[in-house]
Amino acid sequence: MQHSTQRPMAWWAFGLANLAVVVTASLLGWYLLADPETSPLGVYPLPFNAALFWALMFVVWTGFNLELAGFDRIPQPWRGVAFTTATAAFAVAVTWLLAHGLGALDPNFAGGREGGLGYFTGALFVLFGFSTYVMAVVNWNHWPWTDRGLRQPMVGLCEIALLLGPTILLYVVLGIPAVAARVPEGGPVLELNALLGWYYSVVIAIVLTGLCWENWPWRLAGGRASVALASLVGNVVLGTVLFLALRLVVEVVVGSATADELGAALDQFPAQIGVCWVAWMIFWGNAFGNRPTSYGTAVNLVCRAAITFGLAVATFVAYYYVLAEHVLHEPPVVGALHGNALGFLDWFALVTLLYVVGFGSYPLRAPEAAGQPDEPPAELHAPVAPAADVPPVPAG
């Protein structure tokens, strides 16, 4: 009898058990930390969302690029406790330093900006950080550092240092002008709603191809450098297509009257439905073993995309029309729409990563690995973090 309790769980049971834990922890954490009615902190939506985004950035750096180097020496459940504590401390510290340190020198980052926009300006870096740092793992497979014989933590440290330059460049050119206190001459490259909707769609492409599709089709490019280049260009192109397609999906789901009422904010909604998709791709890949894995490659990839996207649409509808108002107590956007999916759904994704990756789903026993007809590099099974997030959708 005792021996049977030590058997690995069935993949579906393991996934559902993880889902129960993550949903429960997400709701309890939300009520304590963020809920506009029940939380004693009064930090909704900002600076809570800003700290949330920096927590996700910390998980990307330590869980993806560094592959939990240092934390992996700690036994469970203390590894999860240490990882969660470090994540929270980093997020709060960076959020405070940007708003009250850098914010004292540059008004763009000041925590006192109307609507908490200074907090968001600092956290907007995370949007671009997700694209560069996640792609380096799930699409590039740590190229070129592992080719040079480096091991962790040097692989991750080199990756973080090298990609910091292009990430800051993207942030300065695309991000800051869209949220600056003074509108730059000629205006930003992209207005904020369009920037968030389009760039988040690029991140969706990275997660879709890197995690859900095991780096197909970019892996067909040949050598590792060619694969890296193909994924860089291909994800931008695919992300642009997804931006246009997801915008149409949102119009169909919310109806033409609500879409018209949203106005320019509709351009942000590919990110709003996209975060639902990203959250499910993360959960499906890490808790449900990225099933199916036993069919041909094309069938596996199509099924994963269809399953996770179907769950995303259902989640988007349930969140905006029911959960945000009646369960999470979030304010209205327009019409019957309430809340901001890029707050709660990223919170759900963060809790997923902290539990499934940080705690290793302790004390659940993971199922045996499924067979892979086209076995990808091991790094492609690494935890994947969601892309960056956006401020509350403007009402009207």
PDB file of N, CA and C in Angstrom, residues 321-359:
ATOM      1  N   TYR A 321     -16.144  38.759 -18.439  1.00  0.00           N
ATOM      2  CA  TYR A 321     -17.585  38.870 -18.263  1.00  0.00           C
ATOM      3  C   TYR A 321     -18.086  38.366 -16.916  1.00  0.00           C
ATOM      4  N   VAL A 322     -17.265  37.589 -16.182  1.00  0.00           N
ATOM      5  CA  VAL A 322     -17.735  37.033 -14.921  1.00  0.00           C
ATOM      6  C   VAL A 322     -16.721  37.239 -13.790  1.00  0.00           C
ATOM      7  N   LEU A 323     -15.531  36.661 -13.944  1.00  0.00           N
ATOM      8  CA  LEU A 323     -14.578  36.592 -12.839  1.00  0.00           C
ATOM      9  C   LEU A 323     -14.093  37.952 -12.368  1.00  0.00           C
ATOM     10  N   ALA A 324     -13.729  38.822 -13.307  1.00  0.00           N
ATOM     11  CA  ALA A 324     -13.148  40.104 -12.920  1.00  0.00           C
ATOM     12  C   ALA A 324     -14.100  40.910 -12.048  1.00  0.00           C
ATOM     13  N   GLU A 325     -15.384  40.891 -12.398  1.00  0.00           N
ATOM     14  CA  GLU A 325     -16.355  41.682 -11.644  1.00  0.00           C
ATOM     15  C   GLU A 325     -16.795  40.991 -10.362  1.00  0.00           C
ATOM     16  N   HIS A 326     -17.174  39.727 -10.453  1.00  0.00           N
ATOM     17  CA  HIS A 326     -17.852  39.070  -9.337  1.00  0.00           C
ATOM     18  C   HIS A 326     -16.917  38.320  -8.390  1.00  0.00           C
ATOM     19  N   VAL A 327     -15.731  37.945  -8.853  1.00  0.00           N
ATOM     20  CA  VAL A 327     -14.808  37.182  -8.016  1.00  0.00           C
ATOM     21  C   VAL A 327     -13.593  38.015  -7.612  1.00  0.00           C
ATOM     22  N   LEU A 328     -13.046  38.780  -8.559  1.00  0.00           N
ATOM     23  CA  LEU A 328     -11.819  39.535  -8.318  1.00  0.00           C
ATOM     24  C   LEU A 328     -12.078  41.003  -7.997  1.00  0.00           C
ATOM     25  N   HIS A 329     -13.329  41.439  -8.111  1.00  0.00           N
ATOM     26  CA  HIS A 329     -13.755  42.787  -7.712  1.00  0.00           C
ATOM     27  C   HIS A 329     -13.008  43.892  -8.455  1.00  0.00           C
ATOM     28  N   GLU A 330     -12.780  43.691  -9.744  1.00  0.00           N
ATOM     29  CA  GLU A 330     -12.081  44.693 -10.541  1.00  0.00           C
ATOM     30  C   GLU A 330     -13.080  45.643 -11.191  1.00  0.00           C
ATOM     31  N   PRO A 331     -12.657  46.873 -11.493  1.00  0.00           N
ATOM     32  CA  PRO A 331     -13.563  47.896 -12.036  1.00  0.00           C
ATOM     33  C   PRO A 331     -13.917  47.631 -13.493  1.00  0.00           C
ATOM     34  N   PRO A 332     -14.974  48.294 -13.988  1.00  0.00           N
ATOM     35  CA  PRO A 332     -15.374  48.117 -15.384  1.00  0.00           C
ATOM     36  C   PRO A 332     -14.398  48.769 -16.352  1.00  0.00           C
ATOM     37  N   VAL A 333     -14.390  48.254 -17.585  1.00  0.00           N
ATOM     38  CA  VAL A 333     -13.611  48.843 -18.670  1.00  0.00           C
ATOM     39  C   VAL A 333     -14.572  49.606 -19.574  1.00  0.00           C
ATOM     40  N   VAL A 334     -15.338  48.874 -20.348  1.00  0.00           N
ATOM     41  CA  VAL A 334     -16.448  49.441 -21.117  1.00  0.00           C
ATOM     42  C   VAL A 334     -17.559  48.401 -21.145  1.00  0.00           C
ATOM     43  N   GLY A 335     -18.802  48.865 -21.147  1.00  0.00           N
ATOM     44  CA  GLY A 335     -19.912  47.940 -21.223  1.00  0.00           C
ATOM     45  C   GLY A 335     -19.851  46.885 -20.134  1.00  0.00           C
ATOM     46  N   ALA A 336     -19.973  45.618 -20.528  1.00  0.00           N
ATOM     47  CA  ALA A 336     -19.955  44.513 -19.571  1.00  0.00           C
ATOM     48  C   ALA A 336     -18.546  44.036 -19.235  1.00  0.00           C
ATOM     49  N   LEU A 337     -17.535  44.578 -19.914  1.00  0.00           N
ATOM     50  CA  LEU A 337     -16.158  44.144 -19.674  1.00  0.00           C
ATOM     51  C   LEU A 337     -15.631  44.737 -18.368  1.00  0.00           C
ATOM     52  N   HIS A 338     -14.971  43.892 -17.570  1.00  0.00           N
ATOM     53  CA  HIS A 338     -14.353  44.341 -16.328  1.00  0.00           C
ATOM     54  C   HIS A 338     -12.916  43.828 -16.264  1.00  0.00           C
ATOM     55  N   GLY A 339     -12.065  44.594 -15.573  1.00  0.00           N
ATOM     56  CA  GLY A 339     -10.735  44.133 -15.220  1.00  0.00           C
ATOM     57  C   GLY A 339      -9.659  44.395 -16.242  1.00  0.00           C
ATOM     58  N   ASN A 340      -8.556  43.690 -16.064  1.00  0.00           N
ATOM     59  CA  ASN A 340      -7.369  43.796 -16.905  1.00  0.00           C
ATOM     60  C   ASN A 340      -6.669  42.447 -16.860  1.00  0.00           C
ATOM     61  N   ALA A 341      -6.860  41.643 -17.894  1.00  0.00           N
ATOM     62  CA  ALA A 341      -6.329  40.280 -17.898  1.00  0.00           C
ATOM     63  C   ALA A 341      -4.823  40.251 -17.730  1.00  0.00           C
ATOM     64  N   LEU A 342      -4.145  41.319 -18.153  1.00  0.00           N
ATOM     65  CA  LEU A 342      -2.693  41.352 -18.043  1.00  0.00           C
ATOM     66  C   LEU A 342      -2.218  41.600 -16.624  1.00  0.00           C
ATOM     67  N   GLY A 343      -3.161  41.743 -15.704  1.00  0.00           N
ATOM     68  CA  GLY A 343      -2.812  41.751 -14.298  1.00  0.00           C
ATOM     69  C   GLY A 343      -3.017  40.367 -13.710  1.00  0.00           C
ATOM     70  N   PHE A 344      -4.282  39.921 -13.643  1.00  0.00           N
ATOM     71  CA  PHE A 344      -4.561  38.654 -12.961  1.00  0.00           C
ATOM     72  C   PHE A 344      -3.987  37.445 -13.686  1.00  0.00           C
ATOM     73  N   LEU A 345      -4.060  37.419 -15.023  1.00  0.00           N
ATOM     74  CA  LEU A 345      -3.550  36.236 -15.735  1.00  0.00           C
ATOM     75  C   LEU A 345      -2.035  36.119 -15.643  1.00  0.00           C
ATOM     76  N   ASP A 346      -1.339  37.252 -15.564  1.00  0.00           N
ATOM     77  CA  ASP A 346       0.106  37.161 -15.320  1.00  0.00           C
ATOM     78  C   ASP A 346       0.383  36.746 -13.888  1.00  0.00           C
ATOM     79  N   TRP A 347      -0.486  37.152 -12.980  1.00  0.00           N
ATOM     80  CA  TRP A 347      -0.366  36.669 -11.599  1.00  0.00           C
ATOM     81  C   TRP A 347      -0.537  35.155 -11.569  1.00  0.00           C
ATOM     82  N   PHE A 348      -1.515  34.637 -12.298  1.00  0.00           N
ATOM     83  CA  PHE A 348      -1.722  33.199 -12.420  1.00  0.00           C
ATOM     84  C   PHE A 348      -0.471  32.525 -12.997  1.00  0.00           C
ATOM     85  N   ALA A 349       0.119  33.126 -14.031  1.00  0.00           N
ATOM     86  CA  ALA A 349       1.318  32.551 -14.641  1.00  0.00           C
ATOM     87  C   ALA A 349       2.495  32.568 -13.677  1.00  0.00           C
ATOM     88  N   LEU A 350       2.639  33.653 -12.910  1.00  0.00           N
ATOM     89  CA  LEU A 350       3.728  33.726 -11.934  1.00  0.00           C
ATOM     90  C   LEU A 350       3.569  32.643 -10.872  1.00  0.00           C
ATOM     91  N   VAL A 351       2.360  32.480 -10.349  1.00  0.00           N
ATOM     92  CA  VAL A 351       2.123  31.436  -9.343  1.00  0.00           C
ATOM     93  C   VAL A 351       2.406  30.056  -9.937  1.00  0.00           C
ATOM     94  N   THR A 352       2.027  29.866 -11.204  1.00  0.00           N
ATOM     95  CA  THR A 352       2.331  28.604 -11.881  1.00  0.00           C
ATOM     96  C   THR A 352       3.818  28.319 -11.870  1.00  0.00           C
ATOM     97  N   LEU A 353       4.608  29.293 -12.264  1.00  0.00           N
ATOM     98  CA  LEU A 353       6.050  29.094 -12.348  1.00  0.00           C
ATOM     99  C   LEU A 353       6.676  28.906 -10.970  1.00  0.00           C
ATOM    100  N   LEU A 354       6.204  29.663  -9.987  1.00  0.00           N
ATOM    101  CA  LEU A 354       6.759  29.509  -8.643  1.00  0.00           C
ATOM    102  C   LEU A 354       6.463  28.123  -8.084  1.00  0.00           C
ATOM    103  N   TYR A 355       5.245  27.598  -8.352  1.00  0.00           N
ATOM    104  CA  TYR A 355       4.900  26.290  -7.799  1.00  0.00           C
ATOM    105  C   TYR A 355       5.457  25.140  -8.631  1.00  0.00           C
ATOM    106  N   VAL A 356       5.176  25.149  -9.942  1.00  0.00           N
ATOM    107  CA  VAL A 356       5.561  24.014 -10.783  1.00  0.00           C
ATOM    108  C   VAL A 356       7.071  23.959 -10.979  1.00  0.00           C
ATOM    109  N   VAL A 357       7.700  25.133 -11.101  1.00  0.00           N
ATOM    110  CA  VAL A 357       9.147  25.161 -11.332  1.00  0.00           C
ATOM    111  C   VAL A 357       9.914  25.332 -10.023  1.00  0.00           C
ATOM    112  N   GLY A 358       9.574  26.381  -9.264  1.00  0.00           N
ATOM    113  CA  GLY A 358      10.308  26.645  -8.024  1.00  0.00           C
ATOM    114  C   GLY A 358      10.160  25.535  -7.002  1.00  0.00           C
ATOM    115  N   PHE A 359       8.911  25.125  -6.749  1.00  0.00           N
ATOM    116  CA  PHE A 359       8.658  24.064  -5.776  1.00  0.00           C
ATOM    117  C   PHE A 359       8.695  22.672  -6.412  1.00  0.00           C
TER     118      PHE A 359
END
